[in-house]
Amino acid sequence: MAGLRTARRILVGGATLAAAGWALREVPAELGVRPLTSGPERAARIRRSPQFRDGMFVNTMPEQTTLVSGPPVGLLGELAKDKEQRRPAGLVPMRVPPSTSPPADGVRAIWYGHASTLVEIEGKRVLFDPVWSKRPSPSQLVGPKRHHPVPVALGELPQVDAIAISHDHYDHLDMATVRSLTRTQKAPFLVPLGIGAHLERWGVPAYRIIELDWDEEAEAGGLRFVATAARHFSGRTLTRNDTLWGSWVVTGKTRRVFYAGDSGYFEGYRGIGSAHGPFDLTLMPIGAYSPAWPDIHMTPEEAVNAHLDLGGKLLLPVHWATFTLALHPWAEPVERLWREAKARDVKIAVPRPGEAVDASAAPAVEGWWEMLH
């Protein structure tokens, strides 16, 4: 019997190691590519960028930016405390996304969780920062798990007209999702400068990649895209800032949408609003803020400030609820946003994952998260 138990343990251990090895096989590809080594044309464009200095991309805002060189001292200990507060106390309610055609002359948004959002503008569909994996990590064996499923399978998405990426962090750029969308969709990927190198390694054809520096623009799917500034950083390894980060202005004939990506607050939102606004809808990040990194993720109150600077009509919060990426309680971002919005008479929509929001007829906020903390 002892021999059988030993043999069983060896078999189980071997199977576990084999499974781990299989799961880790994709890690080198997940880490992406150093774009300066990906070809002379891209390298030349990067070196010409006003955002590229001394071998890396930088935030060019006049405000001082705190560099995030690593986790704050004591972060792991803090993460071990009060873990229950940083996840929902029950199942996050979800909705089945509508299968109806997008409004031909309006704006409709479907938030899938975290930053992943489908925005329909004048009958065209734009998918922002799609991440369908269980963990935003180079390996699905480690990293924060989802607090809720994605409300629709990738293969069940309608055909989209463009896929826009804000930066290359794992919770915004997911290799498995990109590979699947390359097979199942025909739309181009619009990305900040340098990220095309990652996409090419993952099998996206060059003709489907549109790389832009800040203030450059392109037409895709009948819409105009402008790459605009953000106050953030990039990197899929310990090497930082070798690809650019940004936000997106998307305009149709009369409708306008702004997606902030990840960003700290900065005065430049007023300039973006003056140049490209006002906006029917702004998608603003409200979670994963911390006093340890005040310049790269805005607070909910700062999201309201940015929305007003941009000339936004309706604010839809993203970058919360799906992954635990900071120490604040799970529902705190949306509660702070709701208080600030009411105090400043700002119109917001807080959909459940999968729920559609018509920007011109957004429903009243229901507080669906209040029973989950």
XYZ file of C-alpha atoms in Angstrom:
373
model
C 0.000 0.000 0.000
C 2.835 2.379 0.859
C 4.331 1.697 -2.534
C 1.029 2.469 -4.237
C 0.691 5.748 -2.319
C 4.238 6.711 -3.263
C 3.596 5.864 -6.903
C 0.354 7.844 -6.804
C 2.136 10.883 -5.332
C 4.817 10.640 -8.010
C 2.195 10.446 -10.736
C 0.205 13.366 -9.311
C 3.352 15.411 -8.822
C 4.507 14.660 -12.342
C 1.114 15.586 -13.769
C 1.147 18.841 -11.796
C 4.599 19.717 -13.055
C 3.601 18.861 -16.600
C 0.490 21.041 -16.326
C 2.538 23.905 -14.907
C 5.077 23.531 -17.688
C 2.300 23.582 -20.280
C 0.787 26.696 -18.697
C 4.168 28.458 -18.620
C 5.087 27.661 -22.222
C 3.509 30.897 -23.465
C 5.194 33.207 -20.958
C 8.018 34.299 -23.321
C 5.459 35.344 -25.934
C 3.289 37.040 -23.275
C 6.200 39.298 -22.366
C 6.043 40.813 -25.824
C 8.794 42.400 -27.891
C 11.179 45.303 -27.354
C 9.875 47.532 -30.152
C 13.240 49.146 -30.914
C 14.426 45.710 -32.007
C 11.353 44.939 -34.126
C 12.403 46.684 -37.312
C 14.016 49.902 -38.543
C 10.793 51.631 -39.587
C 9.139 51.306 -36.172
C 12.384 52.147 -34.367
C 12.755 55.328 -36.420
C 9.185 56.405 -35.656
C 9.721 55.792 -31.945
C 12.939 57.817 -31.863
C 11.192 60.716 -33.639
C 8.378 60.833 -31.092
C 8.240 63.935 -28.854
C 7.304 61.519 -26.051
C 10.541 59.489 -26.428
C 13.608 60.655 -24.526
C 16.809 58.979 -23.393
C 15.727 55.580 -24.619
C 12.185 55.502 -23.220
C 8.751 57.062 -23.466
C 7.999 59.711 -20.841
C 5.066 61.710 -19.562
C 5.493 65.174 -21.050
C 3.006 66.932 -18.763
C 4.523 69.855 -16.850
C 3.259 68.457 -13.551
C 5.683 66.362 -11.552
C 5.146 62.624 -11.974
C 6.048 60.113 -9.289
C 8.005 57.207 -10.756
C 6.687 53.776 -9.840
C 9.868 51.753 -9.450
C 8.312 48.797 -7.645
C 5.736 47.773 -5.040
C 5.672 50.055 -1.984
C 7.360 48.721 1.133
C 4.918 46.575 3.069
C 2.486 46.133 0.167
C 2.448 42.326 0.394
C 1.658 42.527 4.074
C -1.152 44.982 3.440
C -2.570 42.769 0.691
C -2.827 39.935 3.205
C -5.067 42.064 5.448
C -8.768 42.685 4.942
C -8.855 40.603 1.758
C -12.602 40.105 2.063
C -13.190 43.844 1.663
C -11.402 43.869 -1.666
C -13.747 41.458 -3.406
C -17.531 41.310 -3.747
C -19.405 39.521 -0.975
C -21.580 37.655 -3.463
C -22.128 37.059 -7.157
C -21.808 40.163 -9.317
C -25.100 40.516 -11.234
C -24.692 40.372 -14.984
C -26.855 40.946 -18.023
C -26.922 39.271 -21.423
C -25.620 41.832 -23.935
C -28.212 42.848 -26.517
C -28.098 41.217 -29.928
C -29.915 44.072 -31.649
C -28.182 46.260 -34.209
C -26.449 49.351 -32.850
C -28.329 52.651 -33.093
C -27.617 54.240 -36.457
C -27.280 57.784 -35.145
C -26.536 57.448 -31.440
C -24.048 56.077 -28.911
C -24.508 52.853 -26.962
C -21.995 51.194 -24.636
C -21.741 47.673 -23.230
C -19.301 47.298 -20.347
C -17.949 43.746 -20.053
C -15.909 44.334 -16.899
C -12.715 46.163 -15.892
C -11.828 48.331 -18.916
C -13.225 46.056 -21.644
C -16.081 47.932 -23.297
C -17.914 47.786 -26.611
C -18.983 51.230 -27.792
C -21.374 51.610 -30.700
C -21.143 54.958 -32.477
C -23.527 55.789 -35.307
C -23.915 52.114 -36.161
C -20.183 51.302 -35.910
C -18.657 49.143 -33.171
C -15.401 49.824 -31.323
C -13.995 47.360 -28.781
C -11.769 48.967 -26.149
C -9.025 47.095 -24.237
C -10.527 43.592 -24.531
C -9.312 41.175 -21.829
C -11.110 37.822 -21.637
C -8.527 35.805 -19.684
C -9.097 34.713 -16.097
C -6.051 36.624 -14.826
C -4.295 39.784 -16.129
C -0.892 38.154 -15.905
C 1.872 36.612 -18.025
C 0.793 33.256 -16.570
C -2.715 32.056 -15.772
C -1.226 30.276 -12.736
C -0.624 33.529 -10.843
C -2.151 36.965 -10.481
C -5.525 38.387 -9.443
C -8.530 36.315 -10.483
C -11.703 37.673 -11.991
C -14.524 38.493 -9.611
C -17.093 37.743 -12.316
C -17.116 36.024 -15.721
C -17.126 37.963 -18.963
C -20.816 38.225 -19.919
C -20.259 37.027 -23.488
C -17.841 34.543 -25.036
C -15.313 36.012 -27.435
C -16.624 33.905 -30.274
C -20.113 35.304 -29.704
C -19.105 38.938 -30.090
C -20.650 40.715 -33.058
C -18.281 41.793 -35.795
C -16.623 45.030 -34.721
C -15.210 47.814 -36.869
C -12.141 48.597 -34.755
C -10.263 47.351 -31.689
C -8.539 50.107 -29.709
C -5.840 49.475 -27.099
C -4.694 52.098 -24.576
C -1.400 50.560 -23.377
C 0.386 47.258 -22.919
C -0.261 46.364 -19.258
C -1.747 42.895 -18.836
C -5.144 44.132 -17.644
C -5.546 46.078 -20.912
C -3.651 44.007 -23.491
C -4.165 40.249 -23.294
C -2.343 37.934 -25.667
C -4.945 35.144 -25.665
C -7.723 37.622 -26.373
C -5.746 39.272 -29.177
C -5.036 35.918 -30.794
C -8.688 34.941 -30.634
C -9.849 38.279 -32.054
C -7.312 37.907 -34.858
C -9.048 34.670 -35.857
C -12.668 35.664 -35.280
C -12.717 39.338 -36.286
C -11.533 41.304 -39.305
C -11.208 44.707 -37.655
C -7.927 46.632 -37.373
C -6.148 47.127 -34.051
C -5.425 50.764 -33.202
C -2.576 51.015 -30.709
C -0.115 53.554 -29.290
C 3.361 53.632 -30.784
C 5.423 50.488 -30.193
C 2.599 48.110 -29.270
C 2.408 46.864 -32.833
C 5.566 44.880 -32.113
C 3.685 42.813 -29.503
C 0.775 42.250 -31.870
C 3.010 41.114 -34.721
C 4.652 38.520 -32.467
C 1.200 37.239 -31.544
C 0.165 36.742 -35.154
C -1.731 39.913 -36.037
C -1.075 40.740 -39.724
C 0.742 44.025 -40.243
C -2.094 45.359 -42.409
C -4.429 45.122 -39.404
C -2.198 47.214 -37.131
C -2.473 51.005 -36.932
C 0.153 52.522 -34.610
C -0.209 56.156 -33.596
C 1.713 58.690 -31.560
C -0.136 61.282 -29.507
C -2.103 63.726 -31.672
C -1.899 61.474 -34.722
C -5.138 60.249 -36.252
C -6.489 57.580 -38.554
C -9.739 56.494 -40.190
C -10.981 53.006 -39.401
C -14.372 51.425 -39.942
C -15.916 54.722 -40.957
C -14.813 56.465 -37.741
C -12.021 58.928 -36.940
C -9.578 57.928 -34.220
C -7.184 60.353 -32.534
C -4.512 59.088 -30.148
C -4.443 61.506 -27.234
C -2.382 61.889 -24.090
C -2.528 59.978 -20.806
C -0.422 60.189 -17.666
C 0.705 56.648 -17.123
C 3.507 54.195 -17.986
C 3.961 50.896 -19.813
C 5.767 47.575 -19.669
C 5.141 43.835 -19.617
C 8.493 43.015 -17.982
C 10.807 44.770 -15.537
C 11.732 47.037 -18.452
C 9.436 50.042 -18.402
C 8.194 52.550 -20.951
C 9.447 51.075 -24.223
C 5.918 51.368 -25.666
C 3.643 54.398 -25.536
C 0.408 54.676 -23.545
C -2.539 56.915 -24.359
C -6.231 57.665 -24.573
C -8.583 57.684 -27.556
C -10.937 60.153 -29.172
C -13.416 58.447 -31.492
C -15.745 60.514 -33.656
C -18.439 59.830 -36.182
C -20.299 62.415 -38.221
C -21.833 64.064 -35.155
C -21.133 61.795 -32.152
C -17.979 61.779 -30.040
C -16.622 59.356 -27.433
C -13.533 59.611 -25.229
C -11.776 56.627 -23.651
C -9.195 57.584 -21.029
C -7.367 54.251 -20.733
C -5.292 54.352 -17.545
C -4.180 57.767 -16.374
C -3.583 60.029 -13.471
C -5.325 63.376 -13.613
C -3.542 66.124 -15.566
C -4.426 69.579 -16.854
C -4.264 68.417 -20.468
C -7.807 67.081 -20.368
C -9.015 70.632 -20.914
C -6.990 70.850 -24.100
C -8.332 67.510 -25.332
C -11.852 68.703 -24.623
C -11.275 71.997 -26.447
C -9.713 70.314 -29.475
C -12.001 67.307 -29.829
C -15.033 67.637 -27.546
C -17.624 67.920 -26.264
C -18.213 64.198 -25.846
C -21.485 62.295 -25.755
C -19.785 59.688 -23.581
C -16.569 59.444 -21.592
C -15.188 56.134 -20.330
C -13.207 57.045 -17.216
C -11.106 54.795 -14.938
C -12.098 55.022 -11.281
C -10.309 52.105 -9.557
C -6.854 50.853 -8.532
C -5.858 54.233 -7.093
C -3.482 54.592 -4.163
C -1.484 57.285 -2.341
C 1.543 55.177 -3.313
C 0.997 55.944 -7.022
C -1.029 59.183 -7.179
C 0.086 60.196 -10.679
C -0.787 57.109 -12.730
C -4.350 56.211 -11.618
C -6.904 58.888 -10.887
C -9.315 58.817 -7.975
C -13.074 58.803 -8.619
C -13.213 62.516 -7.793
C -10.440 63.207 -10.291
C -12.333 61.179 -12.890
C -15.242 63.598 -12.463
C -12.835 66.530 -12.828
C -11.433 65.080 -16.049
C -14.917 64.371 -17.406
C -15.911 67.994 -16.844
C -12.652 69.249 -18.377
C -13.395 67.138 -21.452
C -16.900 68.517 -21.827
C -18.450 65.105 -21.252
C -22.214 64.629 -21.119
C -22.385 61.104 -19.658
C -19.644 59.402 -17.621
C -19.402 55.616 -17.625
C -16.894 54.309 -15.040
C -14.457 51.543 -15.980
C -11.388 49.941 -14.395
C -13.184 48.690 -11.308
C -15.142 45.647 -10.025
C -13.405 42.876 -12.009
C -9.840 42.549 -10.663
C -8.331 43.524 -7.318
C -5.345 45.700 -8.230
C -5.061 47.992 -5.194
C -5.785 48.087 -1.453
C -9.064 50.004 -1.451
C -12.343 48.136 -0.743
C -14.084 46.603 -3.748
C -17.046 48.992 -3.952
C -15.291 52.141 -2.730
C -14.527 53.544 -6.227
C -18.126 53.529 -7.401
C -19.461 54.826 -4.076
C -17.054 57.752 -4.154
C -17.922 58.393 -7.801
C -21.666 58.408 -7.077
C -21.252 60.876 -4.198
C -19.069 63.191 -6.263
C -21.365 63.026 -9.282
C -24.408 63.953 -7.196
C -22.546 66.787 -5.503
C -21.457 68.264 -8.828
C -24.564 67.437 -10.887
C -22.687 65.117 -13.230
C -24.657 62.470 -15.105
C -23.239 58.955 -14.706
C -24.281 55.438 -15.690
C -23.143 52.417 -13.673
C -24.176 49.338 -15.670
C -23.889 45.746 -14.566
C -21.453 43.751 -16.709
C -23.158 43.055 -20.029
C -25.788 45.772 -19.605
C -26.211 48.212 -22.489
C -26.321 51.954 -21.879
C -27.809 54.387 -24.399
C -25.859 57.618 -23.936
C -28.874 59.761 -24.766
C -31.262 57.889 -22.442
C -29.119 56.454 -19.655
C -31.088 54.889 -16.789
C -30.898 56.236 -13.257
C -28.166 54.723 -11.110
C -29.566 51.776 -9.137
C -26.756 51.016 -6.687
C -26.704 47.309 -7.582
C -23.287 46.880 -5.890
C -24.542 47.928 -2.457
C -25.548 44.405 -1.427
C -22.101 43.047 -2.310
C -19.949 44.661 0.377
